[in-house]
Amino acid sequence: MGINSYLVFIHTTGNRSAEMKMLSFKFVKEAYTPFTTLNASFVVTDRTDPGTVTEVMLYVNGRQIHYGFIDELSVTEKNGIKTASLVSRSFSCMLTQNQMEPGLYTGMSLNRLMDEILSIPHVTHEDSDTNGYIYINYGSTLWEAIIAFTYKLSGRYPYIRGTNCVMMNEVSQPEVFIIGSDRLLTSGSGISEKQLLSDLHMEDINGDFGTFDLNDPLVTARSIVRHRWIELDKQFLYAPQQALEFRDRAASKGWRSSFCTYCGYSGEDISDIVSFGDVQPARITGVTVTGGRNGIFTRLSVYNDRFYSYS
């Protein structure tokens, strides 16, 4: 792979070291997952002390696509050569690891939520001061609060773009990628019905059921019967039926998808536009980049569900 991909480590001393001799790597980014993951193996040089590394960046074709902390790092020596195996998640995964103080938050915006209420190191966000309210249930994480706030404002689902940047809206000027038949290695489509829900029931303010119900006819038509009974969701206290509509849409995340693979990496990211085969065009919802002795390969996915659609 040569210099097409390499790692940069930050140490407890503040120093940086680069490892250019990559053996293999796999980078994964997905629209509904609030962090990226990296698995890599590489030759360790004297520049890097594995005992002091705290952060890692992955560069592919000169572009930084991952910035995270060290989940696991092991070093093996054989015949005088040290090789390392690395597992890392981006810093934005801490959005799912920090709970918020329960209660009602008024005059809330994404800027205030992430800059004043609970700030995560190295995690940035779209600039948005649009105000609204959110109710934080016991045990709710910052990511769950961002999800609820985004849905209440726009009916959308948040995602991560770049390295650790939280986005609520589609990119207004996305990059456009056309993967022609001469470049396609594989393409295909698939479905996953395991999370789909047929019926949702929510209690009212008195704790009684029967007022707020939802049936999804598209799921029922597929001979799927899955009922869920939930307590009153105060996140949607002023529009209770939205609580059921949100859960119904969330259960369909990624249930239909199309995908393609080509040789190389061109810098694709979530919410960019791609065209390939019969997909003309669509917002990118998944990027997987792998590298090894045979080169670098990119797999792009697009969803056709309740948050994303394509013709």
C-alpha atoms as a printed R data frame, in Angstrom:
    type eleno elety resid chain resno       x       y       z
1   ATOM     1    CA   MET     A     1   0.000   0.000   0.000
2   ATOM     2    CA   GLY     A     2   3.001   2.294   0.348
3   ATOM     3    CA   ILE     A     3   2.253   5.909   1.185
4   ATOM     4    CA   ASN     A     4  -1.381   5.640   0.021
5   ATOM     5    CA   SER     A     5  -2.311   4.915   3.644
6   ATOM     6    CA   TYR     A     6  -0.569   5.537   6.927
7   ATOM     7    CA   LEU     A     7  -1.211   6.108  10.635
8   ATOM     8    CA   VAL     A     8  -0.318   9.063  12.832
9   ATOM     9    CA   PHE     A     9  -0.165   8.501  16.594
10  ATOM    10    CA   ILE     A    10  -0.331  11.108  19.341
11  ATOM    11    CA   HIS     A    11   1.512  10.192  22.542
12  ATOM    12    CA   THR     A    12   1.036  11.119  26.192
13  ATOM    13    CA   THR     A    13   4.037  13.436  25.771
14  ATOM    14    CA   GLY     A    14   2.231  15.357  23.032
15  ATOM    15    CA   ASN     A    15   4.667  14.086  20.406
16  ATOM    16    CA   ARG     A    16   3.485  12.562  17.145
17  ATOM    17    CA   SER     A    17   4.790   9.573  15.231
18  ATOM    18    CA   ALA     A    18   3.850   8.211  11.811
19  ATOM    19    CA   GLU     A    19   3.764   4.577  10.751
20  ATOM    20    CA   MET     A    20   3.961   4.205   6.984
21  ATOM    21    CA   LYS     A    21   4.316   0.424   6.657
22  ATOM    22    CA   MET     A    22   0.681  -0.608   6.747
23  ATOM    23    CA   LEU     A    23  -0.077  -4.306   6.341
24  ATOM    24    CA   SER     A    24  -3.858  -4.086   6.239
25  ATOM    25    CA   PHE     A    25  -6.724  -1.943   7.478
26  ATOM    26    CA   LYS     A    26 -10.499  -1.718   7.484
27  ATOM    27    CA   PHE     A    27 -12.327   1.582   8.046
28  ATOM    28    CA   VAL     A    28 -16.114   1.636   8.491
29  ATOM    29    CA   LYS     A    29 -18.513   4.584   8.532
30  ATOM    30    CA   GLU     A    30 -22.318   4.312   8.537
31  ATOM    31    CA   ALA     A    31 -25.080   6.922   8.607
32  ATOM    32    CA   TYR     A    32 -26.865   5.645  11.724
33  ATOM    33    CA   THR     A    33 -23.705   4.887  13.723
34  ATOM    34    CA   PRO     A    34 -22.299   7.950  15.529
35  ATOM    35    CA   PHE     A    35 -18.670   6.926  15.172
36  ATOM    36    CA   THR     A    36 -16.201   5.388  12.757
37  ATOM    37    CA   THR     A    37 -14.218   2.207  13.428
38  ATOM    38    CA   LEU     A    38 -10.716   1.262  12.384
39  ATOM    39    CA   ASN     A    39  -8.977  -2.114  12.466
40  ATOM    40    CA   ALA     A    40  -5.385  -2.039  11.271
41  ATOM    41    CA   SER     A    41  -2.123  -3.954  11.321
42  ATOM    42    CA   PHE     A    42   1.242  -2.360  10.652
43  ATOM    43    CA   VAL     A    43   4.988  -2.654  11.164
44  ATOM    44    CA   VAL     A    44   6.140  -0.821  14.297
45  ATOM    45    CA   THR     A    45   9.251   1.329  14.047
46  ATOM    46    CA   ASP     A    46  11.334   2.955  16.765
47  ATOM    47    CA   ARG     A    47   9.358   6.174  16.235
48  ATOM    48    CA   THR     A    48   6.320   4.765  18.028
49  ATOM    49    CA   ASP     A    49   6.212   3.674  21.661
50  ATOM    50    CA   PRO     A    50   3.022   1.571  21.929
51  ATOM    51    CA   GLY     A    51   2.934   2.170  25.683
52  ATOM    52    CA   THR     A    52   2.415   5.915  25.316
53  ATOM    53    CA   VAL     A    53   0.028   6.247  22.352
54  ATOM    54    CA   THR     A    54  -3.352   7.767  23.182
55  ATOM    55    CA   GLU     A    55  -4.831   8.847  19.852
56  ATOM    56    CA   VAL     A    56  -4.639   7.677  16.248
57  ATOM    57    CA   MET     A    57  -5.410   9.128  12.833
58  ATOM    58    CA   LEU     A    58  -5.779   7.239   9.561
59  ATOM    59    CA   TYR     A    59  -4.835   8.900   6.285
60  ATOM    60    CA   VAL     A    60  -5.791   7.444   2.904
61  ATOM    61    CA   ASN     A    61  -4.621   9.124  -0.288
62  ATOM    62    CA   GLY     A    62  -3.591  12.148   1.761
63  ATOM    63    CA   ARG     A    63  -7.002  12.568   3.392
64  ATOM    64    CA   GLN     A    64  -7.586  12.113   7.123
65  ATOM    65    CA   ILE     A    65 -10.645   9.870   7.477
66  ATOM    66    CA   HIS     A    66 -10.401   8.631  11.079
67  ATOM    67    CA   TYR     A    67  -9.448  10.285  14.359
68  ATOM    68    CA   GLY     A    68 -10.028   8.357  17.559
69  ATOM    69    CA   PHE     A    69  -8.684   6.798  20.710
70  ATOM    70    CA   ILE     A    70  -7.106   3.409  21.226
71  ATOM    71    CA   ASP     A    71  -9.519   0.611  22.083
72  ATOM    72    CA   GLU     A    72  -6.910  -2.113  21.724
73  ATOM    73    CA   LEU     A    73  -3.276  -2.201  20.644
74  ATOM    74    CA   SER     A    74  -1.056  -5.267  20.759
75  ATOM    75    CA   VAL     A    75   2.516  -5.691  19.490
76  ATOM    76    CA   THR     A    76   4.114  -8.968  18.417
77  ATOM    77    CA   GLU     A    77   7.805  -9.459  17.673
78  ATOM    78    CA   LYS     A    78   9.128 -12.198  15.397
79  ATOM    79    CA   ASN     A    79  12.600 -12.472  13.894
80  ATOM    80    CA   GLY     A    80  13.370  -8.960  15.105
81  ATOM    81    CA   ILE     A    81  10.366  -7.390  13.358
82  ATOM    82    CA   LYS     A    82   7.562  -5.839  15.411
83  ATOM    83    CA   THR     A    83   4.026  -5.841  14.043
84  ATOM    84    CA   ALA     A    84   1.004  -4.301  15.743
85  ATOM    85    CA   SER     A    85  -2.736  -4.894  15.682
86  ATOM    86    CA   LEU     A    86  -4.945  -1.868  16.353
87  ATOM    87    CA   VAL     A    87  -8.638  -1.332  17.094
88  ATOM    88    CA   SER     A    88  -9.933   2.222  17.343
89  ATOM    89    CA   ARG     A    89 -13.218   4.102  17.459
90  ATOM    90    CA   SER     A    90 -13.557   7.788  16.687
91  ATOM    91    CA   PHE     A    91 -14.032  10.262  19.534
92  ATOM    92    CA   SER     A    92 -17.666  10.770  18.576
93  ATOM    93    CA   CYS     A    93 -18.485   7.358  20.086
94  ATOM    94    CA   MET     A    94 -18.398   9.157  23.451
95  ATOM    95    CA   LEU     A    95 -21.684  10.769  22.439
96  ATOM    96    CA   THR     A    96 -23.210   7.398  23.320
97  ATOM    97    CA   GLN     A    97 -21.247   7.045  26.568
98  ATOM    98    CA   ASN     A    98 -22.325  10.213  28.379
99  ATOM    99    CA   GLN     A    99 -25.746  10.590  29.961
100 ATOM   100    CA   MET     A   100 -27.470  13.943  30.392
101 ATOM   101    CA   GLU     A   101 -29.211  15.283  33.455
102 ATOM   102    CA   PRO     A   102 -32.901  14.352  33.131
103 ATOM   103    CA   GLY     A   103 -35.499  17.067  32.697
104 ATOM   104    CA   LEU     A   104 -36.932  19.629  30.305
105 ATOM   105    CA   TYR     A   105 -34.532  21.793  28.306
106 ATOM   106    CA   THR     A   106 -36.077  24.850  26.630
107 ATOM   107    CA   GLY     A   107 -34.497  27.280  24.201
108 ATOM   108    CA   MET     A   108 -32.192  24.471  23.130
109 ATOM   109    CA   SER     A   109 -30.093  24.457  19.955
110 ATOM   110    CA   LEU     A   110 -27.434  22.103  18.640
111 ATOM   111    CA   ASN     A   111 -24.820  24.772  19.374
112 ATOM   112    CA   ARG     A   112 -25.921  25.077  22.986
113 ATOM   113    CA   LEU     A   113 -26.413  21.341  23.436
114 ATOM   114    CA   MET     A   114 -22.881  20.474  22.331
115 ATOM   115    CA   ASP     A   115 -20.943  23.593  23.357
116 ATOM   116    CA   GLU     A   116 -22.515  24.436  26.722
117 ATOM   117    CA   ILE     A   117 -24.463  21.460  28.078
118 ATOM   118    CA   LEU     A   118 -22.000  18.633  27.386
119 ATOM   119    CA   SER     A   119 -18.861  19.088  25.288
120 ATOM   120    CA   ILE     A   120 -16.824  16.114  24.014
121 ATOM   121    CA   PRO     A   121 -13.125  16.567  23.117
122 ATOM   122    CA   HIS     A   122 -12.352  16.588  19.374
123 ATOM   123    CA   VAL     A   123 -16.074  16.356  18.502
124 ATOM   124    CA   THR     A   124 -17.426  19.248  16.427
125 ATOM   125    CA   HIS     A   125 -20.862  19.935  14.984
126 ATOM   126    CA   GLU     A   126 -22.851  21.686  12.317
127 ATOM   127    CA   ASP     A   127 -23.423  25.358  13.165
128 ATOM   128    CA   SER     A   128 -27.095  25.579  14.121
129 ATOM   129    CA   ASP     A   129 -28.742  27.930  16.612
130 ATOM   130    CA   THR     A   130 -32.323  26.918  15.710
131 ATOM   131    CA   ASN     A   131 -34.184  26.751  19.010
132 ATOM   132    CA   GLY     A   132 -36.533  24.098  20.365
133 ATOM   133    CA   TYR     A   133 -37.172  22.009  23.440
134 ATOM   134    CA   ILE     A   134 -36.159  18.522  24.420
135 ATOM   135    CA   TYR     A   135 -37.068  16.377  27.385
136 ATOM   136    CA   ILE     A   136 -34.295  14.142  28.656
137 ATOM   137    CA   ASN     A   137 -35.407  10.834  30.127
138 ATOM   138    CA   TYR     A   138 -33.421   9.063  32.833
139 ATOM   139    CA   GLY     A   139 -30.488   7.233  31.291
140 ATOM   140    CA   SER     A   140 -30.642   9.106  27.966
141 ATOM   141    CA   THR     A   141 -27.284   9.774  26.321
142 ATOM   142    CA   LEU     A   142 -26.145  12.896  24.525
143 ATOM   143    CA   TRP     A   143 -26.506  11.071  21.194
144 ATOM   144    CA   GLU     A   144 -30.108  10.143  22.020
145 ATOM   145    CA   ALA     A   145 -30.776  13.803  22.828
146 ATOM   146    CA   ILE     A   146 -29.280  14.852  19.478
147 ATOM   147    CA   ILE     A   147 -31.417  12.254  17.695
148 ATOM   148    CA   ALA     A   148 -34.611  13.484  19.358
149 ATOM   149    CA   PHE     A   149 -33.766  17.138  18.804
150 ATOM   150    CA   THR     A   150 -32.924  16.590  15.126
151 ATOM   151    CA   TYR     A   151 -36.115  14.634  14.506
152 ATOM   152    CA   LYS     A   152 -38.295  17.243  16.230
153 ATOM   153    CA   LEU     A   153 -36.778  20.035  14.157
154 ATOM   154    CA   SER     A   154 -36.603  18.447  10.720
155 ATOM   155    CA   GLY     A   155 -37.855  14.859  10.771
156 ATOM   156    CA   ARG     A   156 -34.320  13.750   9.941
157 ATOM   157    CA   TYR     A   157 -31.729  11.558  11.682
158 ATOM   158    CA   PRO     A   158 -28.291  12.954  12.652
159 ATOM   159    CA   TYR     A   159 -25.045  11.540  11.293
160 ATOM   160    CA   ILE     A   160 -21.281  11.990  11.467
161 ATOM   161    CA   ARG     A   161 -19.410  13.657   8.633
162 ATOM   162    CA   GLY     A   162 -15.679  14.124   8.288
163 ATOM   163    CA   THR     A   163 -13.860  13.160  11.461
164 ATOM   164    CA   ASN     A   164 -16.221  13.501  14.444
165 ATOM   165    CA   CYS     A   165 -18.504  16.249  13.092
166 ATOM   166    CA   VAL     A   166 -22.191  15.941  14.075
167 ATOM   167    CA   MET     A   167 -24.613  16.924  11.313
168 ATOM   168    CA   MET     A   168 -28.387  17.432  11.457
169 ATOM   169    CA   ASN     A   169 -29.024  18.422   7.834
170 ATOM   170    CA   GLU     A   170 -27.986  17.139   4.440
171 ATOM   171    CA   VAL     A   171 -24.857  18.726   3.008
172 ATOM   172    CA   SER     A   172 -25.973  21.628   0.845
173 ATOM   173    CA   GLN     A   173 -23.055  21.285  -1.575
174 ATOM   174    CA   PRO     A   174 -22.157  17.583  -1.555
175 ATOM   175    CA   GLU     A   175 -19.420  16.073  -3.637
176 ATOM   176    CA   VAL     A   176 -20.758  14.026  -6.537
177 ATOM   177    CA   PHE     A   177 -19.239  10.649  -7.437
178 ATOM   178    CA   ILE     A   178 -20.078   8.635 -10.533
179 ATOM   179    CA   ILE     A   179 -18.891   5.018 -10.468
180 ATOM   180    CA   GLY     A   180 -19.111   3.886 -14.077
181 ATOM   181    CA   SER     A   181 -19.409   0.294 -15.203
182 ATOM   182    CA   ASP     A   182 -15.739   0.312 -16.195
183 ATOM   183    CA   ARG     A   183 -14.772   0.891 -12.536
184 ATOM   184    CA   LEU     A   184 -17.334  -1.302 -10.781
185 ATOM   185    CA   LEU     A   185 -15.982  -4.469  -9.242
186 ATOM   186    CA   THR     A   186 -19.277  -5.517  -7.648
187 ATOM   187    CA   SER     A   187 -22.737  -4.083  -7.112
188 ATOM   188    CA   GLY     A   188 -25.901  -5.369  -5.511
189 ATOM   189    CA   SER     A   189 -28.822  -4.763  -3.171
190 ATOM   190    CA   GLY     A   190 -30.329  -6.313  -0.077
191 ATOM   191    CA   ILE     A   191 -32.956  -6.126   2.659
192 ATOM   192    CA   SER     A   192 -32.985  -6.709   6.414
193 ATOM   193    CA   GLU     A   193 -36.396  -7.141   8.068
194 ATOM   194    CA   LYS     A   194 -35.198  -8.081  11.560
195 ATOM   195    CA   GLN     A   195 -35.909  -4.659  13.148
196 ATOM   196    CA   LEU     A   196 -39.193  -3.780  11.424
197 ATOM   197    CA   LEU     A   197 -42.220  -3.199  13.715
198 ATOM   198    CA   SER     A   198 -45.834  -3.771  12.783
199 ATOM   199    CA   ASP     A   199 -47.605  -2.121  15.735
200 ATOM   200    CA   LEU     A   200 -46.770   0.412  18.426
201 ATOM   201    CA   HIS     A   201 -48.848   1.327  21.484
202 ATOM   202    CA   MET     A   202 -48.138   4.141  23.958
203 ATOM   203    CA   GLU     A   203 -49.845   4.967  27.214
204 ATOM   204    CA   ASP     A   204 -51.438   8.389  27.723
205 ATOM   205    CA   ILE     A   205 -50.871  10.902  30.526
206 ATOM   206    CA   ASN     A   206 -53.067   8.797  32.821
207 ATOM   207    CA   GLY     A   207 -51.109   5.624  32.126
208 ATOM   208    CA   ASP     A   208 -53.887   4.096  30.005
209 ATOM   209    CA   PHE     A   209 -53.471   2.470  26.587
210 ATOM   210    CA   GLY     A   210 -55.771   2.831  23.601
211 ATOM   211    CA   THR     A   211 -55.289   6.500  22.727
212 ATOM   212    CA   PHE     A   212 -51.952   6.386  20.930
213 ATOM   213    CA   ASP     A   213 -51.520   3.493  18.499
214 ATOM   214    CA   LEU     A   214 -49.795   2.990  15.181
215 ATOM   215    CA   ASN     A   215 -49.982   0.191  12.644
216 ATOM   216    CA   ASP     A   216 -47.486   0.008   9.790
217 ATOM   217    CA   PRO     A   217 -49.377  -1.513   6.837
218 ATOM   218    CA   LEU     A   218 -46.207  -2.001   4.788
219 ATOM   219    CA   VAL     A   219 -44.725  -4.186   7.512
220 ATOM   220    CA   THR     A   220 -47.976  -6.070   8.105
221 ATOM   221    CA   ALA     A   221 -48.191  -6.773   4.374
222 ATOM   222    CA   ARG     A   222 -44.875  -8.634   4.697
223 ATOM   223    CA   SER     A   223 -46.477 -11.058   7.207
224 ATOM   224    CA   ILE     A   224 -44.481  -9.539  10.075
225 ATOM   225    CA   VAL     A   225 -46.208  -9.183  13.456
226 ATOM   226    CA   ARG     A   226 -44.181  -7.294  16.083
227 ATOM   227    CA   HIS     A   227 -46.011  -5.271  18.765
228 ATOM   228    CA   ARG     A   228 -44.289  -2.848  21.138
229 ATOM   229    CA   TRP     A   229 -45.896  -1.285  24.224
230 ATOM   230    CA   ILE     A   230 -44.207   1.795  25.658
231 ATOM   231    CA   GLU     A   231 -44.760   4.311  28.423
232 ATOM   232    CA   LEU     A   232 -45.589   7.937  27.611
233 ATOM   233    CA   ASP     A   233 -42.561   9.484  25.914
234 ATOM   234    CA   LYS     A   234 -42.163  13.005  27.293
235 ATOM   235    CA   GLN     A   235 -39.792  13.833  24.445
236 ATOM   236    CA   PHE     A   236 -42.945  14.224  22.347
237 ATOM   237    CA   LEU     A   237 -45.305  15.473  25.055
238 ATOM   238    CA   TYR     A   238 -46.791  18.180  22.814
239 ATOM   239    CA   ALA     A   239 -47.215  15.800  19.861
240 ATOM   240    CA   PRO     A   240 -47.530  12.274  21.345
241 ATOM   241    CA   GLN     A   241 -48.272  10.507  18.061
242 ATOM   242    CA   GLN     A   242 -44.827  11.587  16.815
243 ATOM   243    CA   ALA     A   243 -43.282   9.307  19.425
244 ATOM   244    CA   LEU     A   244 -44.789   6.314  17.631
245 ATOM   245    CA   GLU     A   245 -44.001   7.662  14.169
246 ATOM   246    CA   PHE     A   246 -40.363   8.187  15.150
247 ATOM   247    CA   ARG     A   247 -40.017   4.638  16.510
248 ATOM   248    CA   ASP     A   248 -41.631   3.224  13.394
249 ATOM   249    CA   ARG     A   249 -39.208   5.113  11.168
250 ATOM   250    CA   ALA     A   250 -36.214   4.234  13.344
251 ATOM   251    CA   ALA     A   251 -37.106   0.532  13.145
252 ATOM   252    CA   SER     A   252 -36.734   0.726   9.351
253 ATOM   253    CA   LYS     A   253 -33.183   2.108   9.428
254 ATOM   254    CA   GLY     A   254 -31.254   0.643   6.520
255 ATOM   255    CA   TRP     A   255 -33.749  -2.125   5.862
256 ATOM   256    CA   ARG     A   256 -33.302  -1.721   2.101
257 ATOM   257    CA   SER     A   257 -29.943  -0.891   0.579
258 ATOM   258    CA   SER     A   258 -27.882  -0.920  -2.594
259 ATOM   259    CA   PHE     A   259 -24.112  -1.047  -2.686
260 ATOM   260    CA   CYS     A   260 -21.070  -1.151  -4.922
261 ATOM   261    CA   THR     A   261 -17.332  -1.766  -4.669
262 ATOM   262    CA   TYR     A   262 -14.499  -0.283  -6.704
263 ATOM   263    CA   CYS     A   263 -10.708  -0.171  -6.566
264 ATOM   264    CA   GLY     A   264  -9.304   2.936  -4.860
265 ATOM   265    CA   TYR     A   265 -10.701   5.639  -2.599
266 ATOM   266    CA   SER     A   266 -11.922   9.046  -3.764
267 ATOM   267    CA   GLY     A   267 -12.899  10.718  -0.484
268 ATOM   268    CA   GLU     A   268 -16.581   9.747  -0.319
269 ATOM   269    CA   ASP     A   269 -18.424  10.677   2.874
270 ATOM   270    CA   ILE     A   270 -21.892  10.388   4.384
271 ATOM   271    CA   SER     A   271 -24.424  12.652   2.577
272 ATOM   272    CA   ASP     A   272 -22.324  12.970  -0.578
273 ATOM   273    CA   ILE     A   273 -23.980  11.922  -3.843
274 ATOM   274    CA   VAL     A   274 -23.168   8.733  -5.730
275 ATOM   275    CA   SER     A   275 -24.413   7.132  -8.939
276 ATOM   276    CA   PHE     A   276 -23.735   3.553  -9.996
277 ATOM   277    CA   GLY     A   277 -25.680   0.962 -11.949
278 ATOM   278    CA   ASP     A   278 -29.408   1.541 -11.459
279 ATOM   279    CA   VAL     A   279 -28.846   3.955  -8.555
280 ATOM   280    CA   GLN     A   280 -29.131   7.408 -10.146
281 ATOM   281    CA   PRO     A   281 -28.330   9.321  -7.890
282 ATOM   282    CA   ALA     A   282 -28.464   8.825  -4.078
283 ATOM   283    CA   ARG     A   283 -27.052  10.099  -0.808
284 ATOM   284    CA   ILE     A   284 -24.208   7.949   0.491
285 ATOM   285    CA   THR     A   285 -25.072   6.225   3.790
286 ATOM   286    CA   GLY     A   286 -22.132   3.881   4.225
287 ATOM   287    CA   VAL     A   287 -18.415   3.942   3.413
288 ATOM   288    CA   THR     A   288 -16.090   0.999   4.023
289 ATOM   289    CA   VAL     A   289 -12.457   1.320   2.947
290 ATOM   290    CA   THR     A   290 -10.140  -1.686   3.114
291 ATOM   291    CA   GLY     A   291  -6.473  -1.975   2.292
292 ATOM   292    CA   GLY     A   292  -4.039  -4.836   1.927
293 ATOM   293    CA   ARG     A   293  -1.435  -6.354  -0.324
294 ATOM   294    CA   ASN     A   294  -3.821  -6.164  -3.291
295 ATOM   295    CA   GLY     A   295  -4.490  -2.452  -2.902
296 ATOM   296    CA   ILE     A   296  -7.229  -0.201  -1.532
297 ATOM   297    CA   PHE     A   297 -10.929  -0.854  -2.136
298 ATOM   298    CA   THR     A   298 -14.055   1.148  -1.295
299 ATOM   299    CA   ARG     A   299 -17.565  -0.146  -0.682
300 ATOM   300    CA   LEU     A   300 -20.346   2.457  -0.854
301 ATOM   301    CA   SER     A   301 -23.866   1.919   0.420
302 ATOM   302    CA   VAL     A   302 -27.116   3.825  -0.078
303 ATOM   303    CA   TYR     A   303 -30.289   3.213   1.912
304 ATOM   304    CA   ASN     A   304 -33.911   3.227   0.846
305 ATOM   305    CA   ASP     A   305 -35.796   3.492   4.135
306 ATOM   306    CA   ARG     A   306 -37.867   6.026   6.083
307 ATOM   307    CA   PHE     A   307 -35.025   8.563   6.383
308 ATOM   308    CA   TYR     A   308 -33.253   8.062   3.036
309 ATOM   309    CA   SER     A   309 -34.658   7.260  -0.395
310 ATOM   310    CA   TYR     A   310 -33.497   7.024  -3.972
311 ATOM   311    CA   SER     A   311 -35.151   6.402  -7.315
